[in-house]
Each structure stands twice: as C-alpha cells, then as structure tokens.
Amino acid sequence: MWDFSVLMEEAAKNAQMQISPLRVRLGQGTMRLCICFVLLSIVLYASADNPFSSGIKFVRDAAGGARDMWRAYRDMREANYIGADKYFHARGNYDAARRGPGGAWAAKVISDAREGWQSRVSGRGAEDTRLDQEANEWGRRGGDPNRFRPAGLPNKY
C-alpha cells in the first residue's frame, strides 16, 4: 500500500529545493516586474474586445433597442396622427440601430414580428406591410426618419 502523505511531503521538499534557487537568482525587482506584467495582462484582457464583453454589450444594446422601439410605438399611439406611422417606424428603427448590432437586431426582430402579425390580423394588405418594412429598413440603415415625417406633426415627436 502506498502512503500518499509521505509522497506529498517528498514532492513538497523537492519543489522547494527547485524553486528556492530560482527565487534567489531572479531577485525582488524581477518578481515585482512579473506581478505587474500579470496584472497589466489581466487589465488589458478585461478592457479588450473579448467575446464575453462583446456579448454583454450586444444584450445591453438589444435591450436599449427594444426600449427605443417601444418609445416610438408609444409616441405613435399618443400622436394619433394620420399618415405618421411610417415616420414612427423609421424613427424607432433608427434610434435602435444607432445603439449598435444588438439594437439593430432587436429592431429587425420586433419590426418583422409586428409586420408579420399585422399582415395576418389587421387586413391592411401587402402594400401597407411593404411600405412599413421600407420605412423600417430605412431607419435601420441610418437614414433620416424625417423623410417619412408628415407635414403638421407636432415638434414634440
């Protein structure tokens, strides 16, 4: 039978004998330099464009984009202005897409879902859906939403 405690003690003695000369040769200044290098590497990795931080930013942008879409929808309902729906479609998509890829993704998903539902339920027809999607795409590509702004819409919007 092997006694693992004896083996572990011998391994620890051997490790100390091998590390001790290394510590003496390197000196205190080199050890500090190594620690600083490791800490700097950690900071650079944390601030770099790594997948983890990119994923968090995407989710944050998507949530902000969804809020932008909700705000545009709420404003459209509040304004209750005939002919202004294309403007609000473009504005919601524009605001969401300006947040970044996550915002643009949220705008596309929300717009496509709304138009898909609206074309099946409301009976407005394919032409209205096509024009709404044109306004959605215009806003997502960074086009000025005021292209679709009707005359007389209050400046509040």
PDB file of C-alpha atoms in Angstrom, residues 69 93 96 102-114 133 136-137 140:
ATOM      1  CA  MET A  69     -38.927  50.660 -30.440  1.00  0.00           C
ATOM      2  CA  ASN A  93     -35.559  51.527 -36.098  1.00  0.00           C
ATOM      3  CA  ALA A  96     -32.424  51.280 -32.022  1.00  0.00           C
ATOM      4  CA  GLY A 102     -27.698  44.432 -30.708  1.00  0.00           C
ATOM      5  CA  GLY A 103     -30.046  47.377 -31.222  1.00  0.00           C
ATOM      6  CA  ALA A 104     -30.272  46.742 -34.965  1.00  0.00           C
ATOM      7  CA  TRP A 105     -31.029  43.085 -34.302  1.00  0.00           C
ATOM      8  CA  ALA A 106     -33.787  43.959 -31.815  1.00  0.00           C
ATOM      9  CA  ALA A 107     -35.280  46.464 -34.252  1.00  0.00           C
ATOM     10  CA  LYS A 108     -35.353  43.889 -37.061  1.00  0.00           C
ATOM     11  CA  VAL A 109     -36.876  41.160 -34.901  1.00  0.00           C
ATOM     12  CA  ILE A 110     -39.542  43.470 -33.463  1.00  0.00           C
ATOM     13  CA  SER A 111     -40.348  45.064 -36.831  1.00  0.00           C
ATOM     14  CA  ASP A 112     -40.595  41.735 -38.647  1.00  0.00           C
ATOM     15  CA  ALA A 113     -42.758  40.222 -35.907  1.00  0.00           C
ATOM     16  CA  ARG A 114     -45.079  43.222 -35.834  1.00  0.00           C
ATOM     17  CA  GLN A 133     -40.908  47.491 -43.970  1.00  0.00           C
ATOM     18  CA  ASN A 136     -38.131  50.104 -41.044  1.00  0.00           C
ATOM     19  CA  GLU A 137     -35.154  49.301 -43.289  1.00  0.00           C
ATOM     20  CA  ARG A 140     -32.080  50.681 -39.552  1.00  0.00           C
TER      21      ARG A 140
END
